[in-house]
DNA sequence: TTGTACGCGTTATCAT
DNA sequence: ATGATAACGCGTACAA
């Protein structure tokens, strides 16, 4: 391991001069700087992050608190990590993947107590998540992908459910549909406060009403079987439904199967929207489903950037001011499951 | 940040004694140790990883080199990361997610030059991957998830394609099928040396032959459309095919659509196997596909453990010996796409 | 403009 | 068994 000392020796300057020359932290004669830079290049010098961090109290390492993969945990959730890692690298930071154990709060205290990370990125934030309070109390910079019920002054980036629902409703209404049903994601017992489910449900209902569409909600199938069954129930009470948005991949598969069983077709008899899933997954269905794809990697990227802003704000005086908030709509990817309703068609 | 010095003062001992008491690195009187431990607990002391790493030359941080998510990059690949992160945490290590840039080799030199990580975990290893050589030359401990053409003495964990193919063939043959076709994964131009595709292709052919089954290979559809087209071509030359294994999710979707177009059914007219995909994805198809699911998280876990063994082997004298190698078969998850062939059925 | 000296928090070495 | 002290590699006052 070649150290700054080696570089200094080779350039015939003091270590502090070498440091200054490379970091530009104080005026250095042009000639000297060049000697140092050349020496550093020749030796392939890399500053030791540990030593630098020990001294400067900043490691340029961020932690992403990663929940244990539950069911319903898909590709999109995982892309938070890749997006965040990329954005971090672009700004000279590193991302630590911190899997959450049984006791997330203890995990949090652990990872922050080590002095290893400059800040923490939270994902899968529950409406009543306790982690923000712990972090705030500990004085650790953090940002959220997702948000609590009242994010207040906390930096966060989340899906813009209102805009997403509006776009979905506009798409459906534009095709001529008059009644929209929505199958929400099943809430795990412990995750009753799952933000996306709550917000999406609320916003779809609101958007439909504002667009003058009849709306049917309340279903939360968690499997293909449940999806098919929910759909049949729905037809029992609302045989005039012609459009359905589903927020669960498996439930959508069940709906497709149910439609086929009934001898009907998509999209002729039903316009089907897949909500919060990747176009990659939607493309595996037959027909290819119209999708509202969350900008997962982008959420991760922006979350990381917010956190870095916050971390640097402490010293550099940037972004010192108010909280950073950002809401991103899903992208509507129109597939082969969207079509105008049949004239006077009923189930 | 409460430091060891604070603990020492509170326990009225020297810093070195406090260190020894907590780490058991040298004999300490029971009473003294208890005083130190109590002081540490009361102060909520956490050793500073940076300082420890600076001194001991070991950071207990591993880097997972993460390729830029290409197409064909799915949930299973991402589970390497979560598995590795979990295993690392269980053994007191941390996992750094290192996205690969345009120049992977430079990336490698960068991440290893920082003195930040004790070792590197490689994934998506190409048959002629250059990274192992770079790491070996740099003297950086590493392990691979996947393997090069000749892994030689390099620690690695990979899918056992031979056993996987045998299990698939046995399943199909056990149902009474006499002819098996295999649609391999499309190879990206730059990834001509993609191990899983090469090995799976070879092993399926071998396993079929050894089981006395006729075999048709050579197809590499990369999309749903291509999958459907490939299937129709296949039927043109081999109308007696009754079983098909597909290693690409989208291609499988295309095959399902093509079967429906032809007015035939799965599994009655075709037994369809999805290879190297998650049961979660397979469950979204209709019918639910029989799957050969790779043990992705387990691969990640074992890879991380191997790496940790290797890293610690340097000092502790463990695992000093030969290379660690481990091959894990995929898990056969029988779905609704498997059935005996129709009597005398032809396409 | 440059060099010297100290400290970050820890472990390791050497006395005691 | 314990305490003082020297590193680890770097940044940063302060002195020159």
XYZ file of C-alpha atoms (C1' of nucleotides) in Angstrom:
726
model
C 0.000 0.000 0.000
C 1.592 3.179 -1.156
C 0.895 6.010 1.233
C 1.024 9.739 1.067
C 4.388 9.574 2.726
C 5.825 7.667 -0.208
C 4.477 10.243 -2.583
C 5.954 13.061 -0.531
C 9.345 11.420 -0.436
C 9.388 10.843 -4.143
C 8.357 14.438 -4.799
C 10.832 15.682 -2.176
C 8.242 17.602 -0.217
C 6.690 17.321 3.212
C 3.672 15.098 3.677
C 1.474 18.063 4.407
C 2.528 19.675 1.165
C 1.724 16.546 -0.751
C -1.663 16.427 0.924
C -2.348 20.043 0.067
C -1.182 19.612 -3.487
C -3.553 16.748 -4.073
C -6.512 18.153 -2.211
C -6.083 21.792 -3.091
C -6.646 22.593 0.526
C -4.087 25.368 0.591
C -2.006 27.267 -1.959
C 0.771 25.242 -3.524
C 3.282 26.368 -6.115
C 2.359 25.124 -9.542
C 5.701 23.417 -9.998
C 5.443 21.662 -6.656
C 1.934 20.535 -7.346
C 2.980 19.029 -10.615
C 5.845 17.151 -9.017
C 3.496 15.753 -6.424
C 0.868 14.798 -8.923
C 3.393 13.064 -11.063
C 4.791 11.176 -8.114
C 1.296 10.155 -7.080
C 0.478 8.955 -10.557
C 3.705 7.029 -10.903
C 3.182 5.298 -7.608
C -0.487 4.691 -8.262
C -1.285 6.403 -5.027
C -4.787 6.070 -3.578
C -5.672 7.924 -0.422
C -6.544 5.586 2.394
C -10.196 6.111 3.130
C -9.885 4.895 6.675
C -7.172 7.304 7.640
C -8.911 10.125 5.880
C -12.186 9.279 7.542
C -10.625 8.978 10.939
C -9.216 12.435 10.625
C -12.002 14.222 8.851
C -14.933 12.490 10.500
C -16.431 11.797 7.105
C -16.130 8.507 5.410
C -18.063 9.134 2.246
C -19.903 5.940 2.967
C -23.684 5.763 3.107
C -25.739 2.908 4.450
C -28.839 1.657 2.732
C -31.029 -0.079 5.257
C -32.353 -3.023 3.410
C -35.363 -4.927 4.725
C -35.412 -8.689 4.707
C -36.925 -9.687 1.367
C -40.543 -10.377 2.141
C -42.978 -11.794 -0.265
C -44.150 -9.072 -2.571
C -40.613 -7.864 -2.706
C -39.767 -7.519 -6.322
C -37.348 -6.264 -8.841
C -38.469 -2.679 -8.457
C -37.690 -2.554 -4.774
C -34.262 -3.924 -5.378
C -33.531 -1.283 -7.936
C -33.529 1.300 -5.199
C -30.224 -0.208 -4.208
C -28.642 -0.120 -7.618
C -29.838 3.391 -8.303
C -28.566 4.625 -4.979
C -25.237 2.893 -5.432
C -24.773 4.485 -8.838
C -25.625 7.974 -7.688
C -23.340 7.554 -4.725
C -20.436 6.515 -6.873
C -20.975 9.415 -9.213
C -20.408 11.718 -6.302
C -17.521 9.845 -4.820
C -19.492 7.991 -2.198
C -19.894 4.346 -1.415
C -23.016 2.458 -0.502
C -23.157 -0.093 2.257
C -25.935 -2.624 1.970
C -27.256 -3.138 5.474
C -29.767 -5.944 5.784
C -32.209 -5.406 8.578
C -32.389 -7.982 11.281
C -35.191 -8.836 13.623
C -34.645 -5.605 15.518
C -34.361 -2.785 12.986
C -33.863 -0.117 15.608
C -30.974 -1.926 17.195
C -29.564 -2.493 13.749
C -29.764 1.213 13.200
C -27.953 2.061 16.389
C -25.338 -0.476 15.501
C -24.596 0.769 12.026
C -24.540 4.393 13.061
C -22.481 3.780 16.176
C -19.588 2.356 14.250
C -18.579 5.716 12.847
C -18.472 4.008 9.517
C -21.184 5.848 7.657
C -21.900 9.498 7.068
C -25.597 8.989 6.629
C -28.396 6.508 6.273
C -30.851 5.917 3.477
C -34.118 4.375 4.584
C -36.340 2.373 2.291
C -39.658 0.593 2.786
C -40.617 3.312 5.176
C -43.821 2.571 7.050
C -46.435 5.223 7.757
C -45.580 5.021 11.426
C -41.980 4.098 11.034
C -39.933 4.635 14.171
C -36.573 4.761 12.488
C -36.641 8.439 11.530
C -37.072 9.433 15.143
C -34.147 7.285 16.221
C -31.911 8.734 13.562
C -32.960 12.280 14.259
C -32.307 11.787 17.954
C -28.891 10.348 17.211
C -28.112 13.287 14.968
C -27.350 11.047 12.020
C -28.134 12.522 8.615
C -30.685 10.479 6.732
C -33.173 10.486 3.915
C -36.115 8.301 3.048
C -37.232 6.505 -0.067
C -40.915 6.567 0.716
C -42.289 8.548 3.611
C -43.997 8.391 6.926
C -47.533 9.576 7.459
C -46.310 13.078 8.207
C -42.874 13.430 6.670
C -42.700 16.997 7.892
C -39.221 18.309 7.503
C -37.591 15.027 6.632
C -35.806 14.672 3.318
C -37.589 12.160 1.181
C -38.310 11.000 -2.319
C -41.406 8.982 -3.060
C -43.783 8.001 -5.771
C -46.285 10.672 -6.682
C -49.366 8.592 -6.175
C -51.726 11.432 -6.959
C -50.198 12.085 -10.361
C -49.862 8.381 -11.030
C -53.501 7.733 -10.281
C -54.514 10.671 -12.380
C -52.527 9.425 -15.307
C -53.992 5.971 -14.981
C -57.513 7.310 -14.741
C -56.968 9.645 -17.659
C -55.730 6.743 -19.729
C -58.755 4.648 -18.883
C -61.234 7.482 -19.236
C -59.650 8.493 -22.510
C -60.427 5.058 -23.854
C -64.052 5.624 -22.969
C -64.411 3.579 -19.827
C -66.979 4.701 -17.276
C -66.212 2.488 -14.329
C -62.883 1.564 -12.795
C -62.085 -1.030 -10.187
C -58.901 -1.132 -8.141
C -57.282 -4.139 -6.483
C -54.908 -2.892 -3.852
C -51.856 -4.664 -2.577
C -52.408 -7.013 0.329
C -51.066 -5.631 3.547
C -49.048 -7.972 5.660
C -50.197 -8.084 9.205
C -47.205 -6.208 10.553
C -47.155 -3.811 7.663
C -50.589 -2.365 8.122
C -48.985 1.005 7.686
C -47.655 0.346 4.207
C -47.629 3.748 2.575
C -47.936 2.850 -1.097
C -51.044 0.755 -0.493
C -52.724 3.446 1.553
C -51.809 6.297 -0.727
C -52.495 4.485 -3.981
C -55.900 3.371 -2.752
C -56.822 6.866 -1.703
C -55.560 8.554 -4.832
C -57.124 6.142 -7.284
C -60.470 6.697 -5.655
C -60.040 10.442 -5.687
C -58.784 10.590 -9.252
C -61.637 8.438 -10.473
C -64.184 10.604 -8.733
C -62.685 13.785 -10.060
C -62.722 12.357 -13.560
C -66.350 11.405 -13.164
C -65.694 7.678 -13.244
C -67.511 5.181 -11.088
C -65.057 3.460 -8.748
C -64.921 0.154 -6.939
C -62.262 -0.461 -4.327
C -61.759 -2.508 -1.236
C -60.184 -5.624 -2.721
C -56.747 -6.756 -1.603
C -55.976 -10.115 -3.142
C -52.535 -11.444 -2.328
C -52.251 -14.340 -4.752
C -53.312 -15.514 -8.177
C -56.131 -17.546 -6.707
C -57.288 -14.659 -4.586
C -57.032 -12.371 -7.578
C -59.266 -14.548 -9.692
C -61.746 -14.951 -6.913
C -61.821 -11.243 -6.195
C -62.471 -10.580 -9.839
C -65.419 -12.963 -9.930
C -66.825 -11.374 -6.813
C -66.387 -7.993 -8.378
C -68.359 -9.040 -11.443
C -71.126 -10.294 -9.212
C -71.711 -6.896 -7.715
C -70.492 -4.743 -10.586
C -71.086 -6.484 -13.915
C -70.550 -3.198 -15.703
C -66.888 -2.890 -14.801
C -64.747 -2.568 -17.889
C -61.436 -1.427 -16.460
C -59.357 -2.757 -13.609
C -56.117 -1.617 -12.045
C -54.211 -4.184 -9.996
C -51.293 -3.487 -7.715
C -50.070 -7.057 -7.294
C -48.375 -9.136 -9.972
C -49.799 -12.420 -8.855
C -53.284 -11.064 -8.412
C -53.121 -9.716 -11.953
C -52.158 -13.163 -13.193
C -55.213 -14.529 -11.398
C -57.459 -11.974 -13.033
C -56.142 -12.871 -16.456
C -56.826 -16.516 -15.802
C -60.319 -15.740 -14.538
C -61.136 -13.727 -17.642
C -60.014 -16.631 -19.799
C -62.128 -19.057 -17.755
C -65.157 -16.901 -18.373
C -64.492 -17.140 -22.073
C -63.788 -13.442 -22.323
C -60.760 -11.609 -23.563
C -58.367 -8.883 -22.655
C -58.494 -6.111 -23.743
C -61.809 -6.509 -25.573
C -63.797 -7.258 -22.448
C -61.515 -5.798 -19.829
C -58.838 -3.185 -19.788
C -56.239 -4.304 -17.270
C -53.599 -2.098 -15.699
C -50.688 -3.331 -13.656
C -49.740 -0.803 -11.008
C -46.288 -0.503 -9.442
C -44.626 -3.248 -11.371
C -41.835 -3.210 -13.871
C -42.427 -3.212 -17.599
C -40.122 -6.167 -17.656
C -42.568 -8.152 -15.572
C -45.568 -6.776 -17.422
C -44.046 -8.002 -20.648
C -44.208 -11.569 -19.428
C -47.966 -11.555 -19.296
C -50.141 -12.412 -22.232
C -51.305 -10.036 -23.437
C -48.548 -7.669 -22.504
C -50.014 -5.555 -19.746
C -50.273 -1.835 -19.611
C -48.159 -0.821 -16.664
C -47.587 2.015 -14.282
C -43.955 1.475 -13.690
C -42.351 3.107 -10.678
C -39.099 4.939 -11.367
C -37.316 2.781 -8.847
C -33.741 3.327 -9.840
C -34.438 7.034 -10.075
C -35.934 7.035 -6.607
C -32.786 5.385 -5.341
C -30.597 7.843 -7.169
C -32.436 10.875 -5.928
C -32.580 9.528 -2.414
C -28.838 9.083 -2.416
C -28.270 12.561 -3.793
C -30.514 14.093 -1.180
C -28.632 12.316 1.516
C -25.303 13.433 0.146
C -26.558 17.008 -0.033
C -27.626 16.749 3.553
C -24.365 15.214 4.681
C -22.296 17.833 2.921
C -24.617 20.609 3.966
C -23.294 20.261 7.469
C -19.870 21.486 6.463
C -20.128 23.089 3.109
C -23.089 25.182 3.983
C -25.076 23.892 1.045
C -28.635 22.743 1.245
C -28.560 23.923 4.765
C -32.046 25.262 4.447
C -35.340 23.485 4.222
C -36.075 19.836 3.737
C -35.714 18.251 0.334
C -38.854 16.623 -0.996
C -39.462 15.052 -4.319
C -42.382 13.093 -5.704
C -42.029 11.186 -8.965
C -44.942 9.787 -10.931
C -44.920 6.299 -12.351
C -44.354 5.915 -16.040
C -47.359 4.736 -18.025
C -46.266 2.008 -20.412
C -49.173 1.166 -22.657
C -49.306 -2.514 -23.499
C -51.849 -4.716 -25.208
C -54.281 -4.827 -22.339
C -55.775 -1.396 -22.991
C -58.713 -0.855 -25.311
C -62.025 0.977 -25.481
C -64.897 -0.812 -23.759
C -67.213 -2.942 -25.824
C -70.437 -1.192 -26.787
C -72.991 -2.007 -24.145
C -70.925 -4.937 -23.044
C -71.751 -6.531 -19.719
C -70.398 -9.515 -17.882
C -18.896 9.647 19.943
C -17.760 7.860 23.028
C -14.307 6.413 22.548
C -12.283 3.741 24.196
C -10.504 6.411 26.138
C -13.744 7.416 27.827
C -14.365 3.836 28.770
C -10.887 3.480 30.169
C -11.204 6.595 32.274
C -14.522 5.520 33.664
C -13.157 2.095 34.538
C -9.956 3.622 35.873
C -7.690 1.590 33.671
C -5.318 2.298 30.832
C -6.668 2.428 27.310
C -4.692 -0.608 26.337
C -6.203 -2.538 29.202
C -9.667 -1.521 28.196
C -8.971 -2.666 24.685
C -7.657 -5.982 25.903
C -10.569 -6.463 28.244
C -13.084 -5.996 25.466
C -11.252 -7.938 22.813
C -9.795 -10.673 24.952
C -6.546 -10.097 23.222
C -4.470 -10.605 26.328
C -5.083 -11.846 29.865
C -7.108 -9.488 32.030
C -8.182 -9.958 35.616
C -11.808 -10.958 35.845
C -12.648 -8.022 38.096
C -10.986 -5.545 35.775
C -12.708 -6.955 32.772
C -16.052 -6.625 34.465
C -15.404 -3.004 35.361
C -14.456 -2.261 31.782
C -17.421 -4.065 30.364
C -19.762 -2.246 32.660
C -18.260 1.100 31.773
C -18.538 0.302 28.085
C -22.141 -0.722 28.454
C -23.025 2.346 30.473
C -21.460 4.632 27.932
C -22.891 2.741 25.021
C -19.440 2.355 23.631
C -19.013 1.198 20.024
C -15.524 0.648 18.673
C -14.725 2.914 15.794
C -14.325 0.755 12.727
C -12.126 3.235 10.965
C -9.582 3.459 13.716
C -9.636 -0.265 14.182
C -9.214 -0.834 10.483
C -6.423 1.657 10.209
C -4.494 -0.132 12.881
C -5.312 -3.730 12.146
C -5.379 -3.538 8.360
C -8.700 -5.281 8.300
C -11.930 -3.442 7.920
C -14.397 -6.310 7.925
C -15.876 -4.774 4.826
C -16.367 -6.746 1.619
C -17.174 -5.328 -1.776
C -19.697 -6.913 -4.074
C -18.930 -5.879 -7.623
C -22.292 -5.281 -9.101
C -22.713 -5.120 -12.875
C -24.864 -2.478 -14.471
C -28.347 -3.996 -14.673
C -28.559 -5.252 -18.219
C -31.642 -6.660 -19.772
C -32.081 -10.198 -18.615
C -31.074 -9.074 -15.195
C -33.704 -10.277 -12.862
C -34.721 -10.833 -9.325
C -32.505 -13.864 -8.941
C -29.360 -11.985 -9.808
C -30.199 -9.299 -7.310
C -30.651 -11.841 -4.589
C -26.968 -12.543 -4.681
C -26.568 -9.196 -3.018
C -29.083 -9.743 -0.256
C -27.783 -13.226 0.462
C -24.217 -12.014 0.600
C -25.127 -9.073 2.795
C -26.922 -11.334 5.249
C -24.106 -13.827 5.485
C -21.637 -11.020 5.926
C -23.591 -9.503 8.766
C -23.901 -12.846 10.486
C -20.140 -12.977 10.659
C -19.641 -9.383 11.616
C -18.828 -8.120 8.167
C -20.333 -5.412 6.032
C -21.079 -5.462 2.342
C -20.311 -2.606 0.028
C -22.358 -2.505 -3.143
C -19.992 -1.467 -5.890
C -21.669 -0.753 -9.197
C -19.433 -1.408 -12.133
C -18.705 1.430 -14.479
C -17.664 1.397 -18.074
C -14.226 0.172 -17.110
C -14.624 -2.705 -14.660
C -10.927 -3.261 -14.284
C -10.270 0.321 -13.334
C -13.210 0.121 -10.975
C -11.576 -2.858 -9.403
C -8.268 -1.138 -8.907
C -10.081 1.809 -7.451
C -12.095 -0.071 -4.896
C -9.184 -2.207 -3.809
C -6.754 0.681 -3.665
C -8.739 2.559 -1.093
C -7.825 0.187 1.679
C -11.471 0.085 2.468
C -12.302 -3.517 1.780
C -10.786 -6.770 2.929
C -11.922 -8.681 -0.102
C -14.000 -8.672 -3.216
C -16.932 -10.790 -4.290
C -17.344 -11.107 -8.026
C -20.647 -11.868 -9.683
C -21.701 -12.284 -13.305
C -18.346 -13.808 -13.984
C -17.678 -14.340 -17.662
C -15.960 -17.426 -19.004
C -12.971 -15.325 -19.924
C -13.326 -12.760 -17.217
C -10.208 -10.702 -16.652
C -11.049 -9.554 -13.184
C -9.738 -12.617 -11.348
C -6.285 -12.090 -12.809
C -6.260 -8.455 -11.765
C -7.295 -9.301 -8.237
C -4.841 -12.140 -7.938
C -2.039 -9.903 -9.154
C -3.014 -7.240 -6.664
C -3.043 -9.794 -3.892
C -6.604 -8.975 -2.950
C -8.637 -11.862 -1.553
C -11.670 -12.620 -3.670
C -14.288 -15.199 -4.502
C -16.636 -15.665 -7.406
C -20.320 -16.298 -7.733
C -20.161 -18.129 -11.008
C -16.854 -19.144 -12.556
C -14.494 -18.651 -15.400
C -13.854 -21.302 -17.989
C -11.088 -22.791 -15.884
C -11.683 -21.681 -12.312
C -8.627 -23.632 -11.236
C -7.722 -22.756 -7.718
C -10.095 -19.832 -7.366
C -12.744 -19.902 -4.664
C -16.153 -20.009 -6.249
C -19.738 -21.029 -5.835
C -21.896 -21.654 -8.849
C -24.973 -23.420 -10.040
C -24.535 -27.124 -10.605
C -25.736 -27.195 -14.165
C -25.064 -30.873 -14.594
C -27.240 -31.856 -11.663
C -29.858 -29.287 -12.632
C -30.099 -30.583 -16.167
C -30.265 -34.132 -14.905
C -33.078 -33.307 -12.583
C -34.990 -31.532 -15.330
C -34.479 -34.393 -17.741
C -35.461 -36.945 -15.132
C -38.635 -34.997 -14.441
C -39.543 -34.864 -18.104
C -38.554 -38.462 -18.820
C -40.428 -39.605 -15.751
C -43.588 -38.149 -17.232
C -43.025 -40.248 -20.330
C -41.664 -37.709 -22.757
C -39.278 -38.945 -25.452
C -38.072 -35.713 -26.967
C -36.892 -32.538 -25.275
C -36.146 -29.165 -26.766
C -34.119 -26.459 -25.081
C -34.261 -22.722 -25.678
C -31.102 -21.187 -24.343
C -30.658 -17.671 -23.123
C -29.709 -15.121 -25.728
C -26.124 -14.034 -25.412
C -25.444 -10.368 -25.600
C -22.776 -9.477 -28.068
C -20.232 -8.578 -25.445
C -21.223 -11.403 -23.189
C -20.494 -14.198 -25.616
C -18.754 -15.906 -22.743
C -21.768 -16.101 -20.477
C -21.156 -19.176 -18.394
C -24.691 -20.216 -17.477
C -25.796 -20.241 -21.105
C -22.825 -22.278 -22.238
C -22.935 -24.726 -19.362
C -26.691 -25.159 -19.315
C -26.776 -25.785 -23.046
C -24.061 -28.389 -22.795
C -25.489 -30.124 -19.760
C -29.053 -30.309 -21.001
C -27.855 -31.955 -24.176
C -25.700 -34.394 -22.278
C -28.354 -35.229 -19.720
C -30.943 -35.810 -22.418
C -28.638 -38.101 -24.322
C -27.708 -40.060 -21.239
C -31.368 -40.483 -20.398
C -32.083 -41.706 -23.901
C -34.167 -38.691 -24.881
C -34.067 -37.057 -28.259
C -32.820 -33.489 -27.949
C -33.207 -30.299 -29.955
C -31.103 -27.286 -29.123
C -29.655 -24.271 -30.816
C -32.435 -21.773 -30.213
C -31.721 -18.554 -28.356
C -34.785 -16.335 -28.458
C -34.385 -13.118 -26.545
C -37.962 -11.851 -26.476
C -41.561 -12.989 -26.365
C -41.907 -12.545 -30.099
C -38.691 -14.403 -30.768
C -39.775 -17.103 -28.361
C -43.042 -17.678 -30.187
C -41.336 -17.682 -33.535
C -38.655 -20.068 -32.376
C -41.333 -22.402 -31.123
C -43.141 -22.421 -34.437
C -39.889 -23.084 -36.230
C -39.200 -25.886 -33.850
C -42.532 -27.486 -34.593
C -41.797 -27.257 -38.292
C -38.725 -29.426 -38.012
C -39.687 -31.429 -34.950
C -43.455 -31.864 -34.753
C -42.984 -34.655 -32.256
C -41.569 -32.437 -29.508
C -43.637 -32.706 -26.356
C -41.380 -31.064 -23.797
C -39.539 -27.765 -23.822
C -37.190 -26.113 -21.382
C -36.738 -22.369 -21.724
C -34.099 -20.271 -20.017
C -35.617 -16.867 -20.657
C -38.752 -15.501 -19.016
C -39.899 -13.502 -21.976
C -39.233 -16.262 -24.441
C -41.315 -18.576 -22.291
C -44.148 -16.073 -22.399
C -43.876 -16.093 -26.169
C -44.044 -19.849 -26.275
C -47.174 -19.864 -24.139
C -48.793 -17.378 -26.465
C -47.790 -19.391 -29.510
C -49.287 -22.556 -28.058
C -52.535 -20.713 -27.453
C -52.508 -19.355 -30.999
C -52.195 -22.870 -32.321
C -55.259 -23.810 -30.337
C -53.282 -26.159 -28.145
C -52.854 -26.297 -24.413
C -50.216 -26.492 -21.737
C -49.569 -28.988 -20.253
C -51.708 -31.321 -22.346
C -49.867 -30.643 -25.577
C -46.616 -29.331 -24.246
C -44.747 -29.694 -21.004
C -42.983 -26.396 -20.413
C -40.105 -25.835 -18.017
C -38.745 -22.473 -17.006
C -35.042 -22.669 -16.302
C -33.131 -20.288 -14.026
C -36.032 -18.158 -12.983
C -37.661 -17.627 -9.639
C -40.765 -19.481 -8.576
C -42.195 -16.071 -7.878
C -41.969 -15.191 -11.534
C -43.081 -18.637 -12.640
C -46.201 -18.198 -10.554
C -47.249 -15.247 -12.651
C -47.626 -17.326 -15.760
C -50.776 -19.133 -16.644
C -50.578 -21.977 -16.137
C -48.095 -21.734 -13.318
C -44.861 -22.972 -14.811
C -42.678 -25.721 -13.557
C -39.434 -24.052 -12.660
C -35.808 -24.785 -12.038
C -35.141 -22.093 -9.523
C -31.553 -21.104 -8.827
C -30.616 -20.840 -5.160
C -29.579 -17.246 -5.639
C -29.603 -16.015 -2.095
C -27.765 -19.146 -1.054
C -25.157 -18.592 -3.725
C -24.644 -15.111 -2.375
C -24.433 -16.369 1.177
C -21.938 -19.083 0.399
C -19.878 -16.754 -1.739
C -19.633 -14.292 1.111
C -18.693 -17.010 3.568
C -16.006 -18.326 1.276
C -14.583 -14.892 0.943
C -14.600 -14.342 4.670
C -12.883 -17.676 5.182
C -10.266 -16.641 2.705
C -9.789 -13.237 4.246
C -9.438 -14.634 7.717
C -7.346 -17.518 6.533
C -4.517 -15.112 5.951
C -4.128 -14.405 9.628
C -5.930 -17.059 11.529
C -4.443 -19.900 9.590
C -7.843 -21.315 8.757
C -8.871 -22.436 5.324
C -5.324 -21.805 4.361
C -5.294 -24.874 2.213
C -6.916 -25.558 -1.080
C -9.492 -23.584 -2.968
C -13.105 -23.638 -1.890
C -15.541 -24.808 -4.533
C -19.204 -25.389 -4.275
C -21.847 -26.225 -6.858
C -25.525 -25.999 -5.982
C -28.310 -27.456 -8.099
C -31.438 -25.554 -8.908
C -34.579 -26.472 -7.085
C -37.267 -28.127 -9.179
C -40.604 -26.532 -8.404
C -43.306 -28.492 -10.165
C -46.098 -26.279 -11.411
C -49.060 -26.824 -13.670
C -47.129 -26.966 -16.911
C -45.906 -30.526 -16.455
C -47.898 -33.520 -17.657
C -47.438 -36.773 -19.514
C -47.432 -36.437 -23.288
C -50.631 -37.070 -25.203
C -50.838 -40.536 -26.731
C -49.492 -40.302 -30.245
C -50.003 -36.568 -30.213
C -48.278 -34.563 -32.904
C -48.328 -30.919 -33.790
C 4.906 28.873 -0.088
C 6.449 25.020 2.687
C 7.683 22.155 6.779
C 6.780 20.485 11.766
C 3.949 18.601 15.016
C -0.141 16.898 16.713
C -4.439 14.279 16.862
C -8.228 11.157 15.054
C -9.381 5.980 17.922
C -7.585 1.789 17.905
C -4.396 -2.230 18.425
C 0.333 -3.938 19.349
C 4.793 -3.792 21.734
C 7.311 -3.199 25.468
C 8.165 -2.370 30.070
C 6.791 -2.776 34.634
C -1.857 -8.361 35.020
C -1.403 -3.708 33.754
C 0.262 0.846 32.015
C 2.746 3.858 28.932
C 3.883 4.489 24.159
C 4.338 3.853 19.379
C 2.375 3.159 15.294
C -1.601 3.050 11.269
C -2.260 7.218 7.147
C -4.129 11.366 6.827
C -5.562 16.393 7.576
C -4.583 20.679 9.731
C -3.246 23.994 12.887
C 0.905 26.577 13.519
C 5.519 27.967 12.737
C 9.034 29.265 9.555
